[in-house]
């Protein structure tokens, strides 16, 4: 069964600091990879996605992620965070298999950005 | 704007009293999903519909059922809610299930927070 691991449960940064949130997955086949953000009191929103091609993916709000197949990783980065980036971030994996409907989410990382 | 709508946003029910949560979409997507998200945990897929084809996750309790009467609507029925079923329930849609395709991208509703007394 596939699983997704997000290494940091809670990250606290000051504004303008750089961000990297780790995401590793366990699944041997082809995958689709996603990062979602959930702002306080709001619904899940897609930040970025990887299907194929360039492993460096750029998303909304200055976020990017790099797919490293050999490491089964899809880490999220942002060079300079803002107070408004305070939210919960979820990494998700959808396999390219017969069970293509099944998304597996990581447990999430809560990011707090101090002004 | 095309979107995923969930009603109600907050639902309170009594222990053992059946409850139905509603989801509708204006995206005309083929796939609709229901997730359960407990506090500080990852969303957990309960089941999904591809058109009228129902796909239940192996570990989804029998207490949870779903109906999709048409493309736009999907319902989550909890037959006998227990205290452990208190959670946020998320509905999502995607155009399809094709791998390595934007069809796979999910759009989430705002969720319904269920409280069981």
PDB file of C-alpha atoms in Angstrom:
ATOM      1  CA  UNK A   1       0.000   0.000   0.000  1.00  0.00           C
ATOM      2  CA  UNK A   2       1.200   3.485  -0.742  1.00  0.00           C
ATOM      3  CA  UNK A   3       2.039   5.915   2.034  1.00  0.00           C
ATOM      4  CA  UNK A   4       3.089   9.530   2.272  1.00  0.00           C
ATOM      5  CA  UNK A   5       5.374  10.909   4.937  1.00  0.00           C
ATOM      6  CA  UNK A   6       5.741  14.560   5.812  1.00  0.00           C
ATOM      7  CA  UNK A   7       8.708  14.951   8.070  1.00  0.00           C
ATOM      8  CA  UNK A   8       7.808  18.119   9.900  1.00  0.00           C
ATOM      9  CA  UNK A   9       4.547  18.394  11.788  1.00  0.00           C
ATOM     10  CA  UNK A  10       4.991  22.032  12.736  1.00  0.00           C
ATOM     11  CA  UNK A  11       7.367  24.592  11.280  1.00  0.00           C
ATOM     12  CA  UNK A  12       7.774  28.094  12.649  1.00  0.00           C
ATOM     13  CA  UNK A  13       9.557  30.710  10.563  1.00  0.00           C
ATOM     14  CA  UNK A  14      10.033  34.443  10.528  1.00  0.00           C
ATOM     15  CA  UNK A  15       8.933  36.468   7.530  1.00  0.00           C
ATOM     16  CA  UNK A  16      11.402  36.420   4.636  1.00  0.00           C
ATOM     17  CA  UNK A  17      12.909  33.128   5.748  1.00  0.00           C
ATOM     18  CA  UNK A  18      13.207  30.343   3.212  1.00  0.00           C
ATOM     19  CA  UNK A  19      10.928  27.325   3.444  1.00  0.00           C
ATOM     20  CA  UNK A  20      11.381  23.693   2.602  1.00  0.00           C
ATOM     21  CA  UNK A  21       8.786  21.094   3.583  1.00  0.00           C
ATOM     22  CA  UNK A  22       9.679  17.492   3.093  1.00  0.00           C
ATOM     23  CA  UNK A  23       7.476  14.867   1.469  1.00  0.00           C
ATOM     24  CA  UNK A  24       8.411  11.266   0.782  1.00  0.00           C
ATOM     25  CA  UNK A  25       6.178   8.599  -0.613  1.00  0.00           C
ATOM     26  CA  UNK A  26       6.331   4.874  -0.895  1.00  0.00           C
ATOM     27  CA  UNK A  27       5.018   3.530  -4.157  1.00  0.00           C
ATOM     28  CA  UNK A  28       7.039   1.811  -6.811  1.00  0.00           C
ATOM     29  CA  UNK A  29       5.110   2.799  -9.891  1.00  0.00           C
ATOM     30  CA  UNK A  30       4.148   5.932 -11.728  1.00  0.00           C
ATOM     31  CA  UNK A  31       2.644   8.608  -9.535  1.00  0.00           C
ATOM     32  CA  UNK A  32       0.951  11.955  -9.717  1.00  0.00           C
ATOM     33  CA  UNK A  33       2.097  14.278  -6.944  1.00  0.00           C
ATOM     34  CA  UNK A  34       0.336  17.233  -5.376  1.00  0.00           C
ATOM     35  CA  UNK A  35       0.773  19.851  -2.714  1.00  0.00           C
ATOM     36  CA  UNK A  36      -2.331  21.377  -1.161  1.00  0.00           C
ATOM     37  CA  UNK A  37      -2.661  24.286   1.235  1.00  0.00           C
ATOM     38  CA  UNK A  38      -5.414  24.774   3.786  1.00  0.00           C
ATOM     39  CA  UNK A  39      -5.629  28.264   5.240  1.00  0.00           C
ATOM     40  CA  UNK A  40      -7.346  28.589   8.619  1.00  0.00           C
ATOM     41  CA  UNK A  41     -11.071  28.032   8.190  1.00  0.00           C
ATOM     42  CA  UNK A  42     -10.808  27.471   4.452  1.00  0.00           C
ATOM     43  CA  UNK A  43     -10.923  24.487   2.135  1.00  0.00           C
ATOM     44  CA  UNK A  44      -8.051  22.619   0.576  1.00  0.00           C
ATOM     45  CA  UNK A  45      -6.547  24.429  -2.396  1.00  0.00           C
ATOM     46  CA  UNK A  46      -4.105  23.045  -4.913  1.00  0.00           C
ATOM     47  CA  UNK A  47      -0.680  24.719  -4.746  1.00  0.00           C
ATOM     48  CA  UNK A  48       1.008  22.733  -7.479  1.00  0.00           C
ATOM     49  CA  UNK A  49       1.065  19.369  -9.167  1.00  0.00           C
ATOM     50  CA  UNK A  50       3.459  17.074 -10.973  1.00  0.00           C
ATOM     51  CA  UNK A  51       2.373  14.680 -13.679  1.00  0.00           C
ATOM     52  CA  UNK A  52       5.407  14.318 -15.947  1.00  0.00           C
ATOM     53  CA  UNK A  53       8.169  16.298 -17.621  1.00  0.00           C
ATOM     54  CA  UNK A  54      10.290  18.882 -15.842  1.00  0.00           C
ATOM     55  CA  UNK A  55      10.723  17.649 -12.258  1.00  0.00           C
ATOM     56  CA  UNK A  56      10.849  21.219 -10.976  1.00  0.00           C
ATOM     57  CA  UNK A  57       7.289  22.403 -10.751  1.00  0.00           C
ATOM     58  CA  UNK A  58       6.198  25.956 -10.127  1.00  0.00           C
ATOM     59  CA  UNK A  59       2.908  26.665  -8.437  1.00  0.00           C
ATOM     60  CA  UNK A  60       0.895  29.568  -7.199  1.00  0.00           C
ATOM     61  CA  UNK A  61       2.041  32.194  -4.680  1.00  0.00           C
ATOM     62  CA  UNK A  62       5.725  31.651  -5.368  1.00  0.00           C
ATOM     63  CA  UNK A  63       5.828  28.000  -4.310  1.00  0.00           C
ATOM     64  CA  UNK A  64       7.752  25.339  -6.176  1.00  0.00           C
ATOM     65  CA  UNK A  65       8.467  21.667  -5.671  1.00  0.00           C
ATOM     66  CA  UNK A  66      11.035  19.268  -7.000  1.00  0.00           C
ATOM     67  CA  UNK A  67      10.316  15.659  -7.837  1.00  0.00           C
ATOM     68  CA  UNK A  68      13.354  13.467  -7.205  1.00  0.00           C
ATOM     69  CA  UNK A  69      12.365  10.033  -8.396  1.00  0.00           C
ATOM     70  CA  UNK A  70      15.405   8.258  -6.957  1.00  0.00           C
ATOM     71  CA  UNK A  71      14.579   9.587  -3.513  1.00  0.00           C
ATOM     72  CA  UNK A  72      10.794   9.198  -3.802  1.00  0.00           C
ATOM     73  CA  UNK A  73      10.573  12.806  -2.704  1.00  0.00           C
ATOM     74  CA  UNK A  74       8.535  15.852  -3.651  1.00  0.00           C
ATOM     75  CA  UNK A  75       9.683  18.663  -1.368  1.00  0.00           C
ATOM     76  CA  UNK A  76       7.935  22.011  -1.321  1.00  0.00           C
ATOM     77  CA  UNK A  77       9.974  25.214  -1.317  1.00  0.00           C
ATOM     78  CA  UNK A  78       9.516  28.930  -1.160  1.00  0.00           C
ATOM     79  CA  UNK A  79      12.481  31.326  -1.071  1.00  0.00           C
ATOM     80  CA  UNK A  80      10.849  33.949   1.136  1.00  0.00           C
ATOM     81  CA  UNK A  81       7.725  33.287   3.202  1.00  0.00           C
ATOM     82  CA  UNK A  82       5.122  35.825   4.200  1.00  0.00           C
ATOM     83  CA  UNK A  83       2.851  36.010   7.213  1.00  0.00           C
ATOM     84  CA  UNK A  84      -0.039  35.102   4.897  1.00  0.00           C
ATOM     85  CA  UNK A  85       1.573  31.726   4.177  1.00  0.00           C
ATOM     86  CA  UNK A  86       0.547  30.582   7.651  1.00  0.00           C
ATOM     87  CA  UNK A  87      -1.501  27.475   6.907  1.00  0.00           C
ATOM     88  CA  UNK A  88      -1.454  23.696   6.846  1.00  0.00           C
ATOM     89  CA  UNK A  89       0.274  22.045   3.906  1.00  0.00           C
ATOM     90  CA  UNK A  90      -0.532  18.562   2.639  1.00  0.00           C
ATOM     91  CA  UNK A  91       1.403  16.432   0.210  1.00  0.00           C
ATOM     92  CA  UNK A  92      -0.659  13.882  -1.743  1.00  0.00           C
ATOM     93  CA  UNK A  93       0.051  11.013  -4.093  1.00  0.00           C
ATOM     94  CA  UNK A  94      -2.177   9.388  -6.691  1.00  0.00           C
ATOM     95  CA  UNK A  95      -0.820   6.225  -8.250  1.00  0.00           C
ATOM     96  CA  UNK A  96      -0.801   5.469 -11.915  1.00  0.00           C
ATOM     97  CA  UNK A  97      -2.391   2.087 -11.569  1.00  0.00           C
ATOM     98  CA  UNK A  98      -5.753   0.384 -11.740  1.00  0.00           C
ATOM     99  CA  UNK A  99      -6.620   2.039  -8.454  1.00  0.00           C
ATOM    100  CA  UNK A 100      -6.113   5.452  -9.927  1.00  0.00           C
ATOM    101  CA  UNK A 101      -8.877   6.922  -7.799  1.00  0.00           C
ATOM    102  CA  UNK A 102      -7.059   6.506  -4.528  1.00  0.00           C
ATOM    103  CA  UNK A 103      -5.298   9.582  -3.216  1.00  0.00           C
ATOM    104  CA  UNK A 104      -3.117   9.240  -0.172  1.00  0.00           C
ATOM    105  CA  UNK A 105      -2.384  12.340   1.839  1.00  0.00           C
ATOM    106  CA  UNK A 106       0.418  12.984   4.267  1.00  0.00           C
ATOM    107  CA  UNK A 107      -0.467  14.027   7.807  1.00  0.00           C
ATOM    108  CA  UNK A 108       0.214  17.641   6.986  1.00  0.00           C
ATOM    109  CA  UNK A 109       2.683  20.277   8.134  1.00  0.00           C
ATOM    110  CA  UNK A 110       1.463  23.312  10.005  1.00  0.00           C
ATOM    111  CA  UNK A 111       3.436  26.379   9.008  1.00  0.00           C
ATOM    112  CA  UNK A 112       3.406  29.412  11.277  1.00  0.00           C
ATOM    113  CA  UNK A 113       5.063  32.551   9.941  1.00  0.00           C
ATOM    114  CA  UNK A 114       5.861  35.191  12.522  1.00  0.00           C
ATOM    115  CA  UNK A 115       5.552  38.792  11.337  1.00  0.00           C
TER     116      UNK A 115
ATOM    117  CA  UNK B   1     -17.885  30.381 -10.900  1.00  0.00           C
ATOM    118  CA  UNK B   2     -17.708  26.647 -11.266  1.00  0.00           C
ATOM    119  CA  UNK B   3     -17.267  25.091  -7.885  1.00  0.00           C
ATOM    120  CA  UNK B   4     -17.827  22.326  -5.358  1.00  0.00           C
ATOM    121  CA  UNK B   5     -20.503  23.109  -2.795  1.00  0.00           C
ATOM    122  CA  UNK B   6     -21.107  21.312   0.471  1.00  0.00           C
ATOM    123  CA  UNK B   7     -24.162  21.686   2.643  1.00  0.00           C
ATOM    124  CA  UNK B   8     -24.440  22.211   5.457  1.00  0.00           C
ATOM    125  CA  UNK B   9     -21.081  23.608   6.545  1.00  0.00           C
ATOM    126  CA  UNK B  10     -21.749  22.485  10.111  1.00  0.00           C
ATOM    127  CA  UNK B  11     -23.886  19.532  11.111  1.00  0.00           C
ATOM    128  CA  UNK B  12     -24.733  18.352  14.596  1.00  0.00           C
ATOM    129  CA  UNK B  13     -26.305  14.949  15.129  1.00  0.00           C
ATOM    130  CA  UNK B  14     -26.986  12.630  18.008  1.00  0.00           C
ATOM    131  CA  UNK B  15     -25.226   9.376  18.656  1.00  0.00           C
ATOM    132  CA  UNK B  16     -26.877   6.729  16.469  1.00  0.00           C
ATOM    133  CA  UNK B  17     -29.101   9.149  14.534  1.00  0.00           C
ATOM    134  CA  UNK B  18     -28.669   8.848  10.749  1.00  0.00           C
ATOM    135  CA  UNK B  19     -27.256  11.879   9.015  1.00  0.00           C
ATOM    136  CA  UNK B  20     -26.762  12.829   5.368  1.00  0.00           C
ATOM    137  CA  UNK B  21     -24.170  15.241   4.049  1.00  0.00           C
ATOM    138  CA  UNK B  22     -24.578  16.802   0.638  1.00  0.00           C
ATOM    139  CA  UNK B  23     -22.162  17.748  -2.116  1.00  0.00           C
ATOM    140  CA  UNK B  24     -22.891  19.343  -5.448  1.00  0.00           C
ATOM    141  CA  UNK B  25     -20.649  20.469  -8.283  1.00  0.00           C
ATOM    142  CA  UNK B  26     -20.986  22.758 -11.243  1.00  0.00           C
ATOM    143  CA  UNK B  27     -17.781  21.542 -12.880  1.00  0.00           C
ATOM    144  CA  UNK B  28     -19.465  18.667 -14.730  1.00  0.00           C
ATOM    145  CA  UNK B  29     -16.711  16.366 -13.506  1.00  0.00           C
ATOM    146  CA  UNK B  30     -17.007  12.625 -13.840  1.00  0.00           C
ATOM    147  CA  UNK B  31     -15.473  11.722 -10.499  1.00  0.00           C
ATOM    148  CA  UNK B  32     -16.679  12.659  -7.034  1.00  0.00           C
ATOM    149  CA  UNK B  33     -14.864  11.734  -3.835  1.00  0.00           C
ATOM    150  CA  UNK B  34     -15.634  11.753  -0.121  1.00  0.00           C
ATOM    151  CA  UNK B  35     -12.857  12.175   2.417  1.00  0.00           C
ATOM    152  CA  UNK B  36     -12.897  12.120   6.200  1.00  0.00           C
ATOM    153  CA  UNK B  37     -10.466  14.462   7.945  1.00  0.00           C
ATOM    154  CA  UNK B  38     -10.063  14.303  11.692  1.00  0.00           C
ATOM    155  CA  UNK B  39      -8.346  17.008  13.631  1.00  0.00           C
ATOM    156  CA  UNK B  40      -4.622  17.313  12.824  1.00  0.00           C
ATOM    157  CA  UNK B  41      -4.788  14.306  10.503  1.00  0.00           C
ATOM    158  CA  UNK B  42      -4.591  13.739   6.791  1.00  0.00           C
ATOM    159  CA  UNK B  43      -7.751  13.541   4.718  1.00  0.00           C
ATOM    160  CA  UNK B  44      -8.675   9.891   4.341  1.00  0.00           C
ATOM    161  CA  UNK B  45     -10.466   8.695   1.233  1.00  0.00           C
ATOM    162  CA  UNK B  46     -13.721   6.912   2.020  1.00  0.00           C
ATOM    163  CA  UNK B  47     -14.967   6.205  -1.508  1.00  0.00           C
ATOM    164  CA  UNK B  48     -15.350   7.686  -4.935  1.00  0.00           C
ATOM    165  CA  UNK B  49     -17.714   7.529  -7.874  1.00  0.00           C
ATOM    166  CA  UNK B  50     -16.625   7.458 -11.475  1.00  0.00           C
ATOM    167  CA  UNK B  51     -19.927   8.377 -13.088  1.00  0.00           C
ATOM    168  CA  UNK B  52     -22.218   5.801 -11.504  1.00  0.00           C
ATOM    169  CA  UNK B  53     -19.486   3.327 -10.672  1.00  0.00           C
ATOM    170  CA  UNK B  54     -18.997   3.217  -6.932  1.00  0.00           C
ATOM    171  CA  UNK B  55     -15.547   2.445  -5.508  1.00  0.00           C
ATOM    172  CA  UNK B  56     -15.346   1.788  -1.796  1.00  0.00           C
ATOM    173  CA  UNK B  57     -12.047   1.846   0.072  1.00  0.00           C
ATOM    174  CA  UNK B  58     -11.356  -1.432   1.793  1.00  0.00           C
ATOM    175  CA  UNK B  59     -11.138   0.109   5.254  1.00  0.00           C
ATOM    176  CA  UNK B  60     -14.238   2.315   5.014  1.00  0.00           C
ATOM    177  CA  UNK B  61     -16.698   1.196   7.707  1.00  0.00           C
ATOM    178  CA  UNK B  62     -20.059  -0.200   6.600  1.00  0.00           C
ATOM    179  CA  UNK B  63     -21.649   2.629   8.550  1.00  0.00           C
ATOM    180  CA  UNK B  64     -20.726   4.937   5.681  1.00  0.00           C
ATOM    181  CA  UNK B  65     -22.708   4.807   2.466  1.00  0.00           C
ATOM    182  CA  UNK B  66     -22.909   7.053  -0.552  1.00  0.00           C
ATOM    183  CA  UNK B  67     -25.354   7.889  -3.311  1.00  0.00           C
ATOM    184  CA  UNK B  68     -24.873   9.716  -6.558  1.00  0.00           C
ATOM    185  CA  UNK B  69     -28.280  10.277  -8.156  1.00  0.00           C
ATOM    186  CA  UNK B  70     -26.863  12.365 -11.007  1.00  0.00           C
ATOM    187  CA  UNK B  71     -23.630  13.960 -12.207  1.00  0.00           C
ATOM    188  CA  UNK B  72     -24.000  17.023 -10.031  1.00  0.00           C
ATOM    189  CA  UNK B  73     -24.864  15.573  -6.646  1.00  0.00           C
ATOM    190  CA  UNK B  74     -23.283  13.112  -4.285  1.00  0.00           C
ATOM    191  CA  UNK B  75     -24.429  12.270  -0.759  1.00  0.00           C
ATOM    192  CA  UNK B  76     -22.662  10.773   2.214  1.00  0.00           C
ATOM    193  CA  UNK B  77     -24.953   8.814   4.521  1.00  0.00           C
ATOM    194  CA  UNK B  78     -23.806   7.852   7.989  1.00  0.00           C
ATOM    195  CA  UNK B  79     -26.282   5.277   9.196  1.00  0.00           C
ATOM    196  CA  UNK B  80     -25.482   5.250  12.914  1.00  0.00           C
ATOM    197  CA  UNK B  81     -22.951   7.926  13.790  1.00  0.00           C
ATOM    198  CA  UNK B  82     -20.636   7.210  16.664  1.00  0.00           C
ATOM    199  CA  UNK B  83     -18.527   9.663  18.628  1.00  0.00           C
ATOM    200  CA  UNK B  84     -15.547   8.579  16.573  1.00  0.00           C
ATOM    201  CA  UNK B  85     -17.223   9.773  13.382  1.00  0.00           C
ATOM    202  CA  UNK B  86     -16.987  13.406  14.414  1.00  0.00           C
ATOM    203  CA  UNK B  87     -14.768  14.954  11.751  1.00  0.00           C
ATOM    204  CA  UNK B  88     -14.599  17.253   8.769  1.00  0.00           C
ATOM    205  CA  UNK B  89     -16.015  15.589   5.663  1.00  0.00           C
ATOM    206  CA  UNK B  90     -14.574  16.783   2.397  1.00  0.00           C
ATOM    207  CA  UNK B  91     -16.080  16.349  -1.030  1.00  0.00           C
ATOM    208  CA  UNK B  92     -13.869  16.621  -4.086  1.00  0.00           C
ATOM    209  CA  UNK B  93     -14.224  16.207  -7.813  1.00  0.00           C
ATOM    210  CA  UNK B  94     -11.968  15.522 -10.747  1.00  0.00           C
ATOM    211  CA  UNK B  95     -12.604  15.444 -14.440  1.00  0.00           C
ATOM    212  CA  UNK B  96     -11.340  11.891 -14.678  1.00  0.00           C
ATOM    213  CA  UNK B  97      -8.853   9.392 -13.383  1.00  0.00           C
ATOM    214  CA  UNK B  98      -6.358   9.346 -16.233  1.00  0.00           C
ATOM    215  CA  UNK B  99      -2.846   9.049 -14.955  1.00  0.00           C
ATOM    216  CA  UNK B 100      -0.320  11.749 -15.768  1.00  0.00           C
ATOM    217  CA  UNK B 101      -3.077  14.084 -16.783  1.00  0.00           C
ATOM    218  CA  UNK B 102      -4.660  17.186 -15.444  1.00  0.00           C
ATOM    219  CA  UNK B 103      -7.885  15.157 -15.495  1.00  0.00           C
ATOM    220  CA  UNK B 104      -6.592  13.710 -12.266  1.00  0.00           C
ATOM    221  CA  UNK B 105      -6.546  17.056 -10.446  1.00  0.00           C
ATOM    222  CA  UNK B 106      -8.993  17.258  -7.564  1.00  0.00           C
ATOM    223  CA  UNK B 107     -11.079  20.265  -6.612  1.00  0.00           C
ATOM    224  CA  UNK B 108     -12.235  20.367  -3.017  1.00  0.00           C
ATOM    225  CA  UNK B 109     -15.340  21.758  -1.391  1.00  0.00           C
ATOM    226  CA  UNK B 110     -15.209  23.698   1.891  1.00  0.00           C
ATOM    227  CA  UNK B 111     -16.161  20.658   3.936  1.00  0.00           C
ATOM    228  CA  UNK B 112     -18.890  19.846   6.435  1.00  0.00           C
ATOM    229  CA  UNK B 113     -17.869  19.665  10.063  1.00  0.00           C
ATOM    230  CA  UNK B 114     -19.852  16.930  11.781  1.00  0.00           C
ATOM    231  CA  UNK B 115     -20.355  16.951  15.532  1.00  0.00           C
ATOM    232  CA  UNK B 116     -21.825  13.885  17.241  1.00  0.00           C
ATOM    233  CA  UNK B 117     -23.405  14.428  20.650  1.00  0.00           C
TER     234      UNK B 117
END
